[in-house]
Short mmCIF file of C-alpha atoms in Angstrom, two decimals:
data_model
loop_
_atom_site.label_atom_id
_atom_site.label_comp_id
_atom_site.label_asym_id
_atom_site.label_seq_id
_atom_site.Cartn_x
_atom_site.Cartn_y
_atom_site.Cartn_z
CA UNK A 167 45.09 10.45 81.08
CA UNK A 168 48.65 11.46 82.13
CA UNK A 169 50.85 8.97 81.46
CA UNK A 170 52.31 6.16 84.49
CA UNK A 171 56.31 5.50 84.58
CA UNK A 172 57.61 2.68 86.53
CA UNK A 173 60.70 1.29 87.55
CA UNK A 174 61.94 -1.27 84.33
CA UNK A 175 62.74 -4.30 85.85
CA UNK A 176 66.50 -4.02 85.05
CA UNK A 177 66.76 -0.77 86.77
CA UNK A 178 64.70 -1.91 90.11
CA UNK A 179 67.68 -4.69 90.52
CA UNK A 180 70.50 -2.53 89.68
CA UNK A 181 68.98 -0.22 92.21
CA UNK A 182 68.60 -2.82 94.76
CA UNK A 183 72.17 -4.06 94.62
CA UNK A 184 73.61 -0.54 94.95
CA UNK A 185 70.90 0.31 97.95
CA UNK A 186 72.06 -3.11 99.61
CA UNK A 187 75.83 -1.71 99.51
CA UNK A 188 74.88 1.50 101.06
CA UNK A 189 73.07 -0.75 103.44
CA UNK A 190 76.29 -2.38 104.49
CA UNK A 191 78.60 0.64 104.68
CA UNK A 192 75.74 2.36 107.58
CA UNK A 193 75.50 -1.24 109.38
CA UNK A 194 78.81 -1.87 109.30
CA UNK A 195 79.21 1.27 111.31
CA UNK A 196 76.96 0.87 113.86
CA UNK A 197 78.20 -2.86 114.46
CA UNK A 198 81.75 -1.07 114.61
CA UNK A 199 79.98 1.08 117.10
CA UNK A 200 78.54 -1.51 119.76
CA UNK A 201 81.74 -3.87 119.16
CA UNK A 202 84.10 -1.15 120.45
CA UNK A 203 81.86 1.25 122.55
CA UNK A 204 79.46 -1.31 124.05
CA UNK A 205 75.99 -1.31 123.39
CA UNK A 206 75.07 0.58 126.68
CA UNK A 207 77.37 3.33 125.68
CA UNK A 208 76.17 3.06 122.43
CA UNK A 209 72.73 3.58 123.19
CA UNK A 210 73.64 6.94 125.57
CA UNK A 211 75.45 8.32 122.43
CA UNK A 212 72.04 7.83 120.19
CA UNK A 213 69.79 8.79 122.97
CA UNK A 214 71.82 12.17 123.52
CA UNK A 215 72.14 10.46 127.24
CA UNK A 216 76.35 11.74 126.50
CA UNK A 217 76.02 14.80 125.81
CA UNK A 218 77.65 16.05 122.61
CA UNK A 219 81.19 15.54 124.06
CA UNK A 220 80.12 11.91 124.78
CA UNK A 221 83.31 12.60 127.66
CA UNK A 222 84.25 9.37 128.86
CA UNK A 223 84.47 7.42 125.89
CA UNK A 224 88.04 6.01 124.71
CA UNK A 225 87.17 5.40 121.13
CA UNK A 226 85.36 8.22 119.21
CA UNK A 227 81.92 7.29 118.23
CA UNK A 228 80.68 7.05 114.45
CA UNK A 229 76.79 6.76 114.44
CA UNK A 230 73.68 8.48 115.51
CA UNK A 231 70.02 7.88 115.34
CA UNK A 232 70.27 9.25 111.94
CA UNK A 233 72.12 6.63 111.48
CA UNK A 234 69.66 3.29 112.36
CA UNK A 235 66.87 5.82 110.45
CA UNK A 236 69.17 5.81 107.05
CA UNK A 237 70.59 2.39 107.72
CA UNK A 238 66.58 0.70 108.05
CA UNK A 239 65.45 2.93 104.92
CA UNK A 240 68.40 1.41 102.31
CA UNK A 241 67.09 -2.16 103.65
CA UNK A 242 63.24 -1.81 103.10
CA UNK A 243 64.40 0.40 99.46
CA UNK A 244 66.68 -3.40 98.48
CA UNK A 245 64.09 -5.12 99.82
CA UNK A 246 61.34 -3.41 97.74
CA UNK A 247 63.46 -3.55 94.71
CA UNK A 248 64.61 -7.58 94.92
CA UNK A 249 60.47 -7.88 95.68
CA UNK A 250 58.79 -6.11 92.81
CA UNK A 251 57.01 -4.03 94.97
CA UNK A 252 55.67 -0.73 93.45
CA UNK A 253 56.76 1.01 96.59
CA UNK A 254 60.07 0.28 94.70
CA UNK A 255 61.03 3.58 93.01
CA UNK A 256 60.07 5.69 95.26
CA UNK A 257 61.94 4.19 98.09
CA UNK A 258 64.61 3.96 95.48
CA UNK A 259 64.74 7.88 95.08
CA UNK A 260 64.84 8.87 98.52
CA UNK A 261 67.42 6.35 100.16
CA UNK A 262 69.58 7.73 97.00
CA UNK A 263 68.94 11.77 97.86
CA UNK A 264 69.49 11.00 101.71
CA UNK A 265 72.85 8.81 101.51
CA UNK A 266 74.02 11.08 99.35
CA UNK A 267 72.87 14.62 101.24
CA UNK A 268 73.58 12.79 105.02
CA UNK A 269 76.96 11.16 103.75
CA UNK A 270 78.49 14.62 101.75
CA UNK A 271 79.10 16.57 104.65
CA UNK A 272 81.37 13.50 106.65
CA UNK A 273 83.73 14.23 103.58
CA UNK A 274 84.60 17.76 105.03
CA UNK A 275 83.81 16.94 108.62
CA UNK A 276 86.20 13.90 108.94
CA UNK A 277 88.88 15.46 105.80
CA UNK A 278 89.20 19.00 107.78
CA UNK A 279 89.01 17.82 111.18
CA UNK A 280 92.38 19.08 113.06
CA UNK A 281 93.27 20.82 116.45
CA UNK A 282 93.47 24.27 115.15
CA UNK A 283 90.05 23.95 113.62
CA UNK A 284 88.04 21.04 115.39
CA UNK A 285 84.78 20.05 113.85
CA UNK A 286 83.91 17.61 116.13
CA UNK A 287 83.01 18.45 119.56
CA UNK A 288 84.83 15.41 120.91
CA UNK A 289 88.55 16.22 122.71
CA UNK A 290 91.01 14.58 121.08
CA UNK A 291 91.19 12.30 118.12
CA UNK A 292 92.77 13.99 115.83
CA UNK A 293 94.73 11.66 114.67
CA UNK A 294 92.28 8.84 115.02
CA UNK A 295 92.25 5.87 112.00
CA UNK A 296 88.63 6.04 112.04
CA UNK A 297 88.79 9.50 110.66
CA UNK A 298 90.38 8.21 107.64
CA UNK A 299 88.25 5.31 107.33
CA UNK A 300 84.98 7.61 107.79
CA UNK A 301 86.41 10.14 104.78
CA UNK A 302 87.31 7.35 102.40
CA UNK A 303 83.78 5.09 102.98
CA UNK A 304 81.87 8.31 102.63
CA UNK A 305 83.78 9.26 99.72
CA UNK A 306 83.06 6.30 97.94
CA UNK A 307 79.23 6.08 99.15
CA UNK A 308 79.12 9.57 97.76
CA UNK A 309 80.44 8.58 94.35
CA UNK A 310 78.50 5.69 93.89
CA UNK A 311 74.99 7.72 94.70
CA UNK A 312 75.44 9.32 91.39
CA UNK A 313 75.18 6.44 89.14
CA UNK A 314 72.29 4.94 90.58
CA UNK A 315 70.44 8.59 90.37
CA UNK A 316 70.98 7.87 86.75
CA UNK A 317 70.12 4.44 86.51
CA UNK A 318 66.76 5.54 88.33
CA UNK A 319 66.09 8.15 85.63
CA UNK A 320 66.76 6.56 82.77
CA UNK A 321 65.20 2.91 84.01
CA UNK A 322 61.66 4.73 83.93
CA UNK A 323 58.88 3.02 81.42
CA UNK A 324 55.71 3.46 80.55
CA UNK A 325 53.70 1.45 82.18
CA UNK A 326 51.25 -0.44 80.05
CA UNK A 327 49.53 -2.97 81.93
CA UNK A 328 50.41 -7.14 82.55
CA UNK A 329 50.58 -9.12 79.96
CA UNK A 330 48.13 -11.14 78.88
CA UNK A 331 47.97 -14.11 76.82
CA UNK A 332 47.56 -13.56 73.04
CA UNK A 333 44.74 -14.01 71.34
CA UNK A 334 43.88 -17.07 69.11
CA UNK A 335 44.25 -16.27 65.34
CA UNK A 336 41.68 -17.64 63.03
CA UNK A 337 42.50 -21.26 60.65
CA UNK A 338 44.23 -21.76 57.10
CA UNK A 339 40.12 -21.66 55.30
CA UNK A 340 37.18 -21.45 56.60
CA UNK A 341 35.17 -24.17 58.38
CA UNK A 342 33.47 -26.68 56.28
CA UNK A 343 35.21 -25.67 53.09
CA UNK A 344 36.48 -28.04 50.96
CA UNK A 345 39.04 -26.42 50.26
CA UNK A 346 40.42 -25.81 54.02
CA UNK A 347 43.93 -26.57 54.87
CA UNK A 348 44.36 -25.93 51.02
CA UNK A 349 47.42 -23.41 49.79
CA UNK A 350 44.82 -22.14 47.41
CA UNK A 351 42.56 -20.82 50.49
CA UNK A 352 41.35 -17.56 51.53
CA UNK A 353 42.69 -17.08 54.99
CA UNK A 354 39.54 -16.99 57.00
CA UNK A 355 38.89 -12.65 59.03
CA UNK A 356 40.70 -12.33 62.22
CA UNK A 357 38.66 -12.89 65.43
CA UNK A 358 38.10 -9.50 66.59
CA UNK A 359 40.64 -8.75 69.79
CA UNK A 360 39.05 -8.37 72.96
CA UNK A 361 39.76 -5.72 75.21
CA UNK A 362 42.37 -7.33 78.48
CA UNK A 363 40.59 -7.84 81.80
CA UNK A 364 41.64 -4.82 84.29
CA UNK A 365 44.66 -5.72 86.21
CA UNK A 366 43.89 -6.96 89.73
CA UNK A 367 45.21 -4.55 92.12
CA UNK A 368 48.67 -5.73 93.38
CA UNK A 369 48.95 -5.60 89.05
CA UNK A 370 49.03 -2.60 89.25
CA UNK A 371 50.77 0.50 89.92
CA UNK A 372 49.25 2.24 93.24
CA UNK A 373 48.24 5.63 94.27
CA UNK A 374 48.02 6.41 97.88
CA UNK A 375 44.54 6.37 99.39
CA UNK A 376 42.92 9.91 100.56
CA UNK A 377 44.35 9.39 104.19
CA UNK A 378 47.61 8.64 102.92
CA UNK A 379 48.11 11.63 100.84
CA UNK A 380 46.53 13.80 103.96
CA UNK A 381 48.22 12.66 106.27
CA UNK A 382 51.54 13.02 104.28
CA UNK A 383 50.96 16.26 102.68
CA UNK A 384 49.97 18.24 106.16
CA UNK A 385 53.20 15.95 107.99
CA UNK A 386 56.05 16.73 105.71
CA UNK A 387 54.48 20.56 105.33
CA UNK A 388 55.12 20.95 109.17
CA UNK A 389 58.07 19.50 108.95
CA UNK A 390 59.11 22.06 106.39
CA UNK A 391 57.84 24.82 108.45
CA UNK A 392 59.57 23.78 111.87
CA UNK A 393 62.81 23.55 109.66
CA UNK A 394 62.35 26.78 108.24
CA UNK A 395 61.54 28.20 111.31
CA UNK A 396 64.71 26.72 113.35
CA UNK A 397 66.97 28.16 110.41
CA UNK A 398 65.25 31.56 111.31
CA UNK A 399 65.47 31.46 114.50
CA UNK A 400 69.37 30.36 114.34
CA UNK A 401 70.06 33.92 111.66
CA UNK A 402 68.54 36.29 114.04
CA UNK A 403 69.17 35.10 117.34
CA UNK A 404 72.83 34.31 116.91
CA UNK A 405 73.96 35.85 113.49
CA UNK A 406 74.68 34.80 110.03
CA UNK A 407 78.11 33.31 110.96
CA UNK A 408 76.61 30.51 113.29
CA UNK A 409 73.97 30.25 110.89
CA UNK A 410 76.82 29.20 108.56
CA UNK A 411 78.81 26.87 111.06
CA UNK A 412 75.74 25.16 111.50
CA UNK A 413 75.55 24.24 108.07
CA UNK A 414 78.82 22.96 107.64
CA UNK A 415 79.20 21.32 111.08
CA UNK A 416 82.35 23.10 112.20
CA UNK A 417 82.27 22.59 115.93
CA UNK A 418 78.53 21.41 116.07
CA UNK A 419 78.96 17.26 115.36
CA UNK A 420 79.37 14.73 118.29
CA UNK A 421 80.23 11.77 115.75
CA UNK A 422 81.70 10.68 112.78
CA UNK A 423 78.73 10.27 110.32
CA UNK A 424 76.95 12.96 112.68
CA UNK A 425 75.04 15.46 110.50
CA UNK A 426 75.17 19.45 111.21
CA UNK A 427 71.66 20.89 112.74
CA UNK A 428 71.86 23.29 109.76
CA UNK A 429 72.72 21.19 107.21
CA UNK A 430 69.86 18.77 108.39
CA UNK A 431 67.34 21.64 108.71
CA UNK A 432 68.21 22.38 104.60
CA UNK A 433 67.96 18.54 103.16
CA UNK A 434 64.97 18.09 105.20
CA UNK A 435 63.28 21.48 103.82
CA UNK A 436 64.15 20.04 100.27
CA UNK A 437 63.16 16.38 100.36
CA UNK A 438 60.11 17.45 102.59
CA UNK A 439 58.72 20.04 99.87
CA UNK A 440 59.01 17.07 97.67
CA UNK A 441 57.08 14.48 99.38
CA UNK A 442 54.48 17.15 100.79
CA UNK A 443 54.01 17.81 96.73
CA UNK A 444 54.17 14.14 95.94
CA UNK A 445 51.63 13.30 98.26
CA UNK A 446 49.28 15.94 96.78
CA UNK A 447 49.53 14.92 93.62
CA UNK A 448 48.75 11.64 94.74
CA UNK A 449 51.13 10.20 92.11
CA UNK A 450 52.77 6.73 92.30
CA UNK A 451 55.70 7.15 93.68
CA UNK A 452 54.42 9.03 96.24
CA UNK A 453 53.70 6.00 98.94
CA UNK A 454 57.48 4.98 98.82
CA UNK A 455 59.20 8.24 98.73
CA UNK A 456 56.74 9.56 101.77
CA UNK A 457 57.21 5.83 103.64
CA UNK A 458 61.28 6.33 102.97
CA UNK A 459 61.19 9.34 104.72
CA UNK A 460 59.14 8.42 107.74
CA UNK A 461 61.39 5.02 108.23
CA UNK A 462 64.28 7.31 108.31
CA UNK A 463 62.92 9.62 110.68
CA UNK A 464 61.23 7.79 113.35
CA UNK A 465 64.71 5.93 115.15
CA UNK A 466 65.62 9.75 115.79
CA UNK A 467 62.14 10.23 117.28
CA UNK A 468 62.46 7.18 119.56
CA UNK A 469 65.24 7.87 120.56
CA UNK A 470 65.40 11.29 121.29
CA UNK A 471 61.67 10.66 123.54
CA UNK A 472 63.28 7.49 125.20
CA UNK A 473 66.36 9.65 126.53
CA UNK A 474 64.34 12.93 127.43
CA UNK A 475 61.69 10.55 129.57
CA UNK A 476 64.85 8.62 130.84
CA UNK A 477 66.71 11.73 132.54
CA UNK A 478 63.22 13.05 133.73
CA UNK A 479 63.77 16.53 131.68
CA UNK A 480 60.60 15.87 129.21
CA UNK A 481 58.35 18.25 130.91
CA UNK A 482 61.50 20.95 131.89
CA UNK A 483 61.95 23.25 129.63
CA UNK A 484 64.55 25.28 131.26
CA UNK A 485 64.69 28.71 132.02
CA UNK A 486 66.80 29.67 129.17
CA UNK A 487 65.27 29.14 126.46
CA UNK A 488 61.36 28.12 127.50
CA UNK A 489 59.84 28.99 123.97
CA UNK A 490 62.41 26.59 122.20
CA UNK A 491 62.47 23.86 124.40
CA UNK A 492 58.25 23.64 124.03
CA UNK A 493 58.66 23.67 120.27
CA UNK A 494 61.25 21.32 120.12
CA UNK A 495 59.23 19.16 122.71
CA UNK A 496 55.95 19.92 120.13
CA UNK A 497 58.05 18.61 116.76
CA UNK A 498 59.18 15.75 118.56
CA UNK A 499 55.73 14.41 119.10
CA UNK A 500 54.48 15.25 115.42
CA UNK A 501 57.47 13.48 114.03
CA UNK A 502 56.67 10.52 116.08
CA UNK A 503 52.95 10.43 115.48
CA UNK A 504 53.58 11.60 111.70
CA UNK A 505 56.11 8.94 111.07
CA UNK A 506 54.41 6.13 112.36
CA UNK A 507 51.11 7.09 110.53
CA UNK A 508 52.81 7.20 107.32
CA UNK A 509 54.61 3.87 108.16
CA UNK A 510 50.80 1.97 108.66
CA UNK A 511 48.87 3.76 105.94
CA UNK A 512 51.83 2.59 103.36
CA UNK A 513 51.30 -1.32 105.09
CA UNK A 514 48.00 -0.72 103.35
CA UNK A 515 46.89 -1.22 99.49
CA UNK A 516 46.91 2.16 97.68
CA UNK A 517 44.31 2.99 94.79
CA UNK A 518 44.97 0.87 91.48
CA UNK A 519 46.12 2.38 88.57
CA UNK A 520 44.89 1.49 84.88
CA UNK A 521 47.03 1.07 82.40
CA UNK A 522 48.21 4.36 80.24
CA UNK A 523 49.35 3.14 76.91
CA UNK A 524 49.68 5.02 73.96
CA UNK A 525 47.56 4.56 70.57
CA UNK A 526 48.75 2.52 68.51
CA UNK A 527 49.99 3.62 65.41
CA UNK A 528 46.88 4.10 62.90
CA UNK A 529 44.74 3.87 65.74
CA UNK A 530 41.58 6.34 65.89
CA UNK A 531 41.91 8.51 68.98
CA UNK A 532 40.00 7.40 72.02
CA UNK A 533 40.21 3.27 70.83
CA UNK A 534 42.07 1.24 72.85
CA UNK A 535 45.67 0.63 72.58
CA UNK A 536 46.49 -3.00 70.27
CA UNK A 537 42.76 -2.94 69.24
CA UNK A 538 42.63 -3.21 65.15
CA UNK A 539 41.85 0.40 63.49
CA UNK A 540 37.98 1.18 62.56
CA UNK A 541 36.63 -0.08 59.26
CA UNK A 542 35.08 2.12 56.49
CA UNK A 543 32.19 1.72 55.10
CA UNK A 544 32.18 -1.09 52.30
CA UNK A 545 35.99 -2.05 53.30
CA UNK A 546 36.80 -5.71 53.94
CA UNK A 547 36.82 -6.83 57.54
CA UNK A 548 39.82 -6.68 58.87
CA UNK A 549 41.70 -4.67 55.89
CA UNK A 550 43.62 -1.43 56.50
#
């Protein structure tokens, strides 16, 4: 039986704190956002109802969807970790890879940012304070996701089951003898041990249940194949070089923390592959990272569906580009059905795991770990 690695406990909290200040850093922006912009304005930039100049606006804004999505996900991965849930580590590990992959590219973005070579597709604010502010905070977010990627990896035990009360060792002589509670007796044979009731199942480590693992190997595969298939599309239609602006966001991000289409399409290939495989595999960490994922993907969802049935365009696809708009109308709905799924299956118990310890030293093979070894023939009980 393959062994199970969990979160030590000292790890989980370390985690936690660092996941709470990444939590802070995102909220702090989006309260920045509705104190200066307005919520109503606010809510047009993360609907898309804007535009991707957002004209209008005096003050340049600094979140997306992407943004609520990320900001929710380092709350439940805290939360998790100051709980003791085993969804811990896994929402650990992706709120760690997405802060860092969604947070990199503001370092460029907000750092190279100028009038001869805009990367924003706002007018103006070149100069703007919040440009500095958005390089340092990233900088530092950046920085500190390293750490707590090691932390994670080296925090990982064995897990081998609760503890359980130790058994009762046997008296100073045996019962009845007169010579009990004397110096000069034999120390009466060890009770044998007996094997540790199973651990009841929030004990335990959890696998995801069949439906879970479906559900999140076929969603996250599509999602890998829609990305894939927009970063084709991109290449051939329009050349290598937008291909490549894409990626690093020059003149293709509406707001500070915004995140390139291209650079979104490659994270999302990456983390996707992993949770598609993680779900397969059906191993324990795969309910957390595979609810991480859908938590941070579903506000985009939302919000993109709430402004497309807003302005009455849900069912146009324009004349342009017909095929696009349908698939882009198509991966919309999976995302939002996918991510919600995931989000209720993970509500749900997953499949217990039993303990996988190791032999004990001298231990036969097959007998239980902290059972005593096997006696020989004519050897006294309880004698190695």
């Amino acid at each position: 039986m393959p062994q199970v690695r969990v979160l030590g406990k000292g790890a989980r909290i370390t985690g936690g704190i660092f996941c709470l200040l990444y939590a802070l850093h995102t909220w702090i922006w989006v309260l920045r956002d509705v104190l200066e912009l307005g919520f109503e304005s606010t809510w047009k930039v993360w609907t898309g109802a804007l535009g991707p100049t957002a004209a209008g606006l005096t003050d340049i804004p600094a979140t997306t969807a992407d943004d609520l999505g990320l900001g929710l996900l380092q709350v439940a991965a805290a939360f998790a970790a100051f709980t003791g849930a085993w969804t811990a580590g896994g929402l650990m590990a992706v709120t760690t890879a997405l802060t860092l992959a969604w947070r990199l590219p503001v370092i460029w973005h907000a750092g190279l940012h100028s009038e001869s070579s805009p990367y924003y597709t706002l007018q103006g604010f070149f100069n703007d304070p919040s440009l500095d502010a958005a390089w340092v905070s990233c900088l530092w977010t950046v920085l500190f996701c390293v750490p707590l990627a090691i932390v994670l990896m080296a925090g990982l035990r064995r897990w081998t089951g609760p503890s359980v009360p130790p058994g009762q060792s046997g008296g100073t002589g045996l019962p009845g003898s007169p010579y009990a509670g004397s110096p000069y007796a034999s120390p009466a044979p060890p009770a044998p041990a007996e094997p540790p009731l199973p651990p009841l199942p929030g004990e335990s480590p959890q696998r995801p249940v069949p439906a879970h693992a479906v559900v999140g190997a076929v969603f996250f595969g599509l999602v890998v194949l829609f990305d894939i298939g927009w970063s084709i599309q991109a290449a051939f239609s329009e050349g290598g070089g937008f291909w490549v602006r894409l990626v690093t966001g020059e003149g293709t991000v509406s707001t500070l923390l915004d995140v390139s289409p291209g650079w979104d399409w490659c994270v999302l290939i990456v983390l996707g592959t992993v949770a598609a495989g993680l779900a397969m595999a059906r191993t324990v960490s795969a309910r957390g990272f595979t609810l991480g994922l859908a938590v941070a993907l579903a506000p985009q969802a939302i919000t993109v569906l709430w402004g497309w049935l807003a302005s009455g365009v849900f069912f146009e696809l324009g004349d342009a580009a017909p095929v696009s708009g349908a698939f882009s109308r198509i991966q919309l709905l999976i995302t939002l059905a996918g991510t919600l799924t995931l989000i209720v299956l993970a509500m749900r118990p997953g499949v217990p795991v039993p303990p996988g310890a190791a032999p004990a030293p001298g231990a036969t093979a097959g007998a239980p770990a902290g059972w005593p070894p096997q006696q020989q023939p004519g050897q006294p009980y309880g004698q190695p």
